[in-house]
Amino acid sequence: MNRCGVRCRVALVVVSMLVLQACSVELYSNLNQRQANEIVATLMRHGIPAQREAGKDGKMTVSVQKDRFAEAMAILDESGLPKQEFQTLGDVFKRDGLVSSPVEERATMIYGLSQELSQTISDIDGVLSARVHLVLPENDPLRQRLVPSSASVFIRHRASVPMNELIPQVKMLVAKGIAGLTYDNVSVTLIPVTAAVPENATGEPGFTTFLGLWLHPDSVVAAMWLFYGMTAAILALAARLAYVQWYRRPGVYALDASAMPVKKT
């Protein structure tokens, strides 16, 4: 019966997972583990259960319930998730066997510098997303009037973070990272974003657990009926199997002497 109990528990878990998957839709795919963890953690803080699933290539997929898909997308958009993956100079200068022209080499260099600066600014606490646009003109040394280099920085951040105090540091960071760029030629644009209020903070129900699974309160009753129905069916099946095994058990039976043939002499 111990084996039957283990099988029953495994069957319940499998059925619960199948039911949960049937009610879920894919939110984002082709994510790395950090992106998936950030998305799931953010949604859970707002009372939305989410599931992660790893693919064969190691990439992660995040799913949520169908009736909470729109809410989840709005929360992730306000939170700037999933965060963009930036390329490094090593990534953009990977050789593909073709010879690049000087113009292509320069454009690639500008793009790589922009990506690395954007990545650095995005790592600042409170920054949801950041972009750095560089203008590095190729000046002719014979020209009397040279066009100065410039940069514009776009930062989307949480409204609760005093990003205005960091503008001088951001401008200095960009100016020191680009040769020939001065502090005064760096402009910074800040876009504050007000975070969505978690459902639990407003007193409304978020989500609860049932059999170790995160469920919306409206789905708990249906999950309970499903659980009890599957439990009854599995117990009936286990009882039937136990009876069949008992009925077919080996035994020792006494032979009737009167029924045995008598040898004549």
Short mmCIF file of C-alpha atoms in Angstrom, two decimals:
data_model
loop_
_atom_site.label_atom_id
_atom_site.label_comp_id
_atom_site.label_asym_id
_atom_site.label_seq_id
_atom_site.Cartn_x
_atom_site.Cartn_y
_atom_site.Cartn_z
CA MET A 1 0.00 0.00 0.00
CA ASN A 2 3.00 2.29 0.46
CA ARG A 3 3.69 2.06 -3.24
CA CYS A 4 0.06 2.84 -3.98
CA GLY A 5 0.28 5.92 -1.76
CA VAL A 6 3.38 7.16 -3.55
CA ARG A 7 1.75 6.58 -6.91
CA CYS A 8 -1.35 8.45 -5.79
CA ARG A 9 0.68 11.47 -4.70
CA VAL A 10 2.65 11.48 -7.94
CA ALA A 11 -0.54 11.23 -9.96
CA LEU A 12 -2.09 14.14 -8.05
CA VAL A 13 0.93 16.34 -8.65
CA VAL A 14 0.97 15.48 -12.36
CA VAL A 15 -2.75 16.17 -12.74
CA SER A 16 -2.46 19.46 -10.85
CA MET A 17 0.43 20.56 -13.05
CA LEU A 18 -1.49 19.65 -16.20
CA VAL A 19 -4.53 21.61 -15.05
CA LEU A 20 -2.37 24.60 -14.16
CA GLN A 21 -0.61 24.49 -17.52
CA ALA A 22 -3.94 24.27 -19.34
CA CYS A 23 -5.06 27.52 -17.67
CA SER A 24 -1.77 29.34 -18.36
CA VAL A 25 -0.50 31.31 -21.33
CA GLU A 26 3.07 32.12 -22.30
CA LEU A 27 4.17 35.56 -21.15
CA TYR A 28 7.80 35.70 -22.30
CA SER A 29 10.16 33.12 -23.74
CA ASN A 30 13.83 32.87 -24.71
CA LEU A 31 14.88 34.38 -21.38
CA ASN A 32 17.98 33.74 -19.34
CA GLN A 33 17.64 32.60 -15.75
CA ARG A 34 18.15 36.05 -14.25
CA GLN A 35 15.50 37.63 -16.47
CA ALA A 36 13.01 34.88 -15.63
CA ASN A 37 13.68 35.20 -11.90
CA GLU A 38 13.20 38.98 -12.00
CA ILE A 39 9.89 38.61 -13.84
CA VAL A 40 8.53 35.93 -11.50
CA ALA A 41 9.63 37.83 -8.37
CA THR A 42 8.04 41.07 -9.60
CA LEU A 43 4.74 39.39 -10.46
CA MET A 44 4.61 37.58 -7.12
CA ARG A 45 5.09 40.89 -5.28
CA HIS A 46 1.98 42.12 -7.11
CA GLY A 47 -0.05 39.03 -6.27
CA ILE A 48 0.20 37.29 -9.65
CA PRO A 49 1.37 33.66 -9.67
CA ALA A 50 3.82 32.81 -12.45
CA GLN A 51 5.59 29.65 -13.57
CA ARG A 52 9.05 29.16 -15.06
CA GLU A 53 9.90 26.41 -17.51
CA ALA A 54 13.36 25.61 -18.86
CA GLY A 55 13.75 24.61 -22.50
CA LYS A 56 16.22 22.19 -24.05
CA ASP A 57 18.51 25.08 -25.01
CA GLY A 58 18.63 26.34 -21.42
CA LYS A 59 16.36 29.32 -22.12
CA MET A 60 13.47 30.02 -19.77
CA THR A 61 9.77 30.59 -20.46
CA VAL A 62 7.46 32.41 -18.03
CA SER A 63 3.71 31.73 -18.02
CA VAL A 64 0.76 33.21 -16.12
CA GLN A 65 -2.95 32.52 -15.85
CA LYS A 66 -5.04 33.60 -18.83
CA ASP A 67 -7.25 35.94 -16.83
CA ARG A 68 -4.23 37.82 -15.46
CA PHE A 69 -2.21 38.12 -18.66
CA ALA A 70 -3.07 41.78 -19.34
CA GLU A 71 -2.39 42.76 -15.73
CA ALA A 72 0.96 40.98 -15.77
CA MET A 73 2.02 42.70 -19.00
CA ALA A 74 1.13 46.13 -17.57
CA ILE A 75 3.15 45.48 -14.41
CA LEU A 76 6.19 44.26 -16.33
CA ASP A 77 6.02 47.25 -18.67
CA GLU A 78 5.99 49.65 -15.71
CA SER A 79 8.88 47.74 -14.14
CA GLY A 80 10.98 47.75 -17.32
CA LEU A 81 11.09 43.95 -17.52
CA PRO A 82 12.52 41.92 -19.05
CA LYS A 83 15.64 44.06 -19.08
CA GLN A 84 17.38 44.49 -22.39
CA GLU A 85 20.56 42.53 -22.99
CA PHE A 86 23.34 44.81 -24.21
CA GLN A 87 26.31 43.84 -26.32
CA THR A 88 29.93 44.44 -25.40
CA LEU A 89 32.70 45.61 -27.71
CA GLY A 90 33.85 42.01 -27.93
CA ASP A 91 30.41 40.97 -29.16
CA VAL A 92 30.06 43.63 -31.83
CA PHE A 93 33.59 43.10 -33.15
CA LYS A 94 33.30 39.36 -33.66
CA ARG A 95 34.81 38.57 -37.01
CA ASP A 96 32.64 36.78 -39.54
CA GLY A 97 35.38 36.31 -42.12
CA LEU A 98 34.53 39.48 -44.07
CA VAL A 99 36.71 42.56 -44.37
CA SER A 100 34.95 45.66 -43.03
CA SER A 101 35.35 49.11 -44.49
CA PRO A 102 36.58 52.01 -42.33
CA VAL A 103 33.05 53.42 -42.25
CA GLU A 104 31.65 50.11 -41.00
CA GLU A 105 34.42 49.82 -38.42
CA ARG A 106 33.64 53.30 -37.10
CA ALA A 107 29.89 52.65 -36.96
CA THR A 108 30.53 49.39 -35.11
CA MET A 109 32.78 51.15 -32.61
CA ILE A 110 30.17 53.84 -31.90
CA TYR A 111 27.47 51.20 -31.48
CA GLY A 112 29.62 49.15 -29.11
CA LEU A 113 30.46 52.17 -26.95
CA SER A 114 26.78 53.12 -26.81
CA GLN A 115 25.84 49.60 -25.74
CA GLU A 116 28.41 49.46 -22.95
CA LEU A 117 27.46 52.88 -21.58
CA SER A 118 23.77 51.95 -21.70
CA GLN A 119 24.52 48.76 -19.78
CA THR A 120 26.47 50.64 -17.10
CA ILE A 121 23.72 53.20 -16.54
CA SER A 122 21.04 50.47 -16.50
CA ASP A 123 22.83 48.87 -13.55
CA ILE A 124 22.19 51.93 -11.36
CA ASP A 125 19.63 51.22 -8.64
CA GLY A 126 16.19 52.49 -9.61
CA VAL A 127 16.87 52.66 -13.36
CA LEU A 128 14.34 50.67 -15.39
CA SER A 129 15.93 51.23 -18.80
CA ALA A 130 18.61 53.45 -20.30
CA ARG A 131 19.86 54.39 -23.74
CA VAL A 132 22.92 56.37 -24.77
CA HIS A 133 23.07 57.97 -28.22
CA LEU A 134 26.49 59.14 -29.38
CA VAL A 135 27.33 61.63 -32.10
CA LEU A 136 31.02 61.35 -32.96
CA PRO A 137 31.64 63.27 -36.18
CA GLU A 138 34.64 62.35 -38.28
CA ASN A 139 36.33 65.73 -38.53
CA ASP A 140 38.76 66.64 -41.26
CA PRO A 141 41.98 67.93 -39.68
CA LEU A 142 42.27 70.47 -42.52
CA ARG A 143 38.98 72.12 -41.60
CA GLN A 144 39.21 75.24 -39.50
CA ARG A 145 35.98 74.64 -37.61
CA LEU A 146 35.59 71.24 -36.01
CA VAL A 147 32.23 69.74 -35.06
CA PRO A 148 32.30 68.71 -31.38
CA SER A 149 31.19 65.29 -30.21
CA SER A 150 27.97 65.02 -28.22
CA ALA A 151 25.87 62.47 -26.39
CA SER A 152 22.29 62.22 -25.21
CA VAL A 153 21.22 59.92 -22.39
CA PHE A 154 17.67 58.66 -21.92
CA ILE A 155 16.85 57.21 -18.49
CA ARG A 156 13.54 55.66 -17.48
CA HIS A 157 13.51 55.28 -13.71
CA ARG A 158 11.27 54.71 -10.73
CA ALA A 159 9.64 57.90 -9.51
CA SER A 160 10.63 57.10 -5.93
CA VAL A 161 14.34 57.32 -6.80
CA PRO A 162 15.84 60.87 -6.75
CA MET A 163 17.60 60.50 -10.08
CA ASN A 164 18.08 64.26 -10.47
CA GLU A 165 20.84 64.07 -7.89
CA LEU A 166 22.73 61.60 -10.09
CA ILE A 167 22.69 63.66 -13.30
CA PRO A 168 26.20 65.11 -12.73
CA GLN A 169 27.62 61.64 -12.12
CA VAL A 170 25.91 60.25 -15.22
CA LYS A 171 27.22 63.08 -17.41
CA MET A 172 30.72 62.63 -16.01
CA LEU A 173 30.53 58.87 -16.62
CA VAL A 174 29.61 59.33 -20.28
CA ALA A 175 32.08 62.16 -20.88
CA LYS A 176 34.98 60.19 -19.41
CA GLY A 177 34.02 57.09 -21.38
CA ILE A 178 34.28 58.74 -24.81
CA ALA A 179 37.48 60.34 -26.07
CA GLY A 180 37.00 63.98 -27.05
CA LEU A 181 33.59 64.31 -25.38
CA THR A 182 33.14 67.14 -22.89
CA TYR A 183 30.86 67.29 -19.86
CA ASP A 184 28.81 70.18 -21.25
CA ASN A 185 28.00 68.28 -24.46
CA VAL A 186 26.22 65.48 -22.60
CA SER A 187 22.47 65.87 -22.10
CA VAL A 188 20.37 63.69 -19.81
CA THR A 189 16.61 63.14 -20.11
CA LEU A 190 14.81 61.59 -17.14
CA ILE A 191 11.43 59.85 -17.39
CA PRO A 192 9.99 58.95 -13.95
CA VAL A 193 7.62 55.99 -13.78
CA THR A 194 5.17 55.44 -10.94
CA ALA A 195 5.15 51.79 -9.90
CA ALA A 196 1.87 49.91 -9.82
CA VAL A 197 0.40 49.33 -6.37
CA PRO A 198 0.43 45.65 -5.35
CA GLU A 199 -3.00 44.10 -4.86
CA ASN A 200 -2.13 43.03 -1.34
CA ALA A 201 -1.37 46.67 -0.42
CA THR A 202 -4.93 47.75 -1.32
CA GLY A 203 -6.55 45.05 0.79
CA GLU A 204 -7.74 43.07 -2.21
CA PRO A 205 -6.99 39.35 -2.37
CA GLY A 206 -3.77 38.42 -4.12
CA PHE A 207 -3.17 34.71 -4.40
CA THR A 208 -3.06 31.72 -2.10
CA THR A 209 -1.50 28.28 -2.03
CA PHE A 210 -3.20 24.92 -2.52
CA LEU A 211 -1.19 21.70 -2.61
CA GLY A 212 1.96 23.77 -2.93
CA LEU A 213 0.65 25.65 -5.99
CA TRP A 214 -0.03 29.38 -6.20
CA LEU A 215 -3.67 29.94 -7.18
CA HIS A 216 -6.02 32.88 -7.51
CA PRO A 217 -8.78 32.80 -4.85
CA ASP A 218 -11.40 32.35 -7.57
CA SER A 219 -9.68 29.14 -8.69
CA VAL A 220 -9.30 27.52 -5.26
CA VAL A 221 -12.83 26.04 -5.15
CA ALA A 222 -12.47 24.46 -8.58
CA ALA A 223 -9.05 23.11 -7.62
CA MET A 224 -10.48 21.59 -4.43
CA TRP A 225 -13.28 19.82 -6.32
CA LEU A 226 -10.77 18.54 -8.83
CA PHE A 227 -8.48 17.36 -6.04
CA TYR A 228 -11.24 15.53 -4.18
CA GLY A 229 -12.56 13.95 -7.37
CA MET A 230 -9.14 12.74 -8.43
CA THR A 231 -8.44 11.50 -4.90
CA ALA A 232 -11.64 9.45 -4.86
CA ALA A 233 -10.89 8.01 -8.30
CA ILE A 234 -7.32 7.10 -7.39
CA LEU A 235 -8.38 5.54 -4.07
CA ALA A 236 -11.02 3.47 -5.86
CA LEU A 237 -8.43 2.33 -8.38
CA ALA A 238 -5.95 1.50 -5.61
CA ALA A 239 -8.61 -0.52 -3.75
CA ARG A 240 -9.45 -2.40 -6.92
CA LEU A 241 -5.79 -3.23 -7.55
CA ALA A 242 -5.34 -4.34 -3.94
CA TYR A 243 -8.36 -6.64 -4.21
CA VAL A 244 -7.09 -8.18 -7.45
CA GLN A 245 -3.67 -8.78 -5.90
CA TRP A 246 -5.27 -10.35 -2.81
CA TYR A 247 -7.56 -12.54 -4.92
CA ARG A 248 -4.65 -13.84 -7.01
CA ARG A 249 -2.33 -14.44 -4.09
CA PRO A 250 -0.65 -17.90 -3.97
CA GLY A 251 -1.92 -20.38 -1.36
CA VAL A 252 -1.70 -24.02 -0.15
CA TYR A 253 -4.80 -26.13 -0.72
CA ALA A 254 -5.53 -29.60 0.79
CA LEU A 255 -6.37 -32.37 -1.65
CA ASP A 256 -9.51 -34.46 -1.24
CA ALA A 257 -8.41 -38.12 -0.82
CA SER A 258 -11.73 -39.44 -2.11
CA ALA A 259 -11.26 -37.62 -5.36
CA MET A 260 -7.88 -39.23 -6.04
CA PRO A 261 -7.84 -42.15 -8.51
CA VAL A 262 -7.32 -45.63 -6.96
CA LYS A 263 -4.79 -47.95 -8.55
CA LYS A 264 -6.16 -51.45 -9.20
CA THR A 265 -3.99 -54.53 -8.55
#
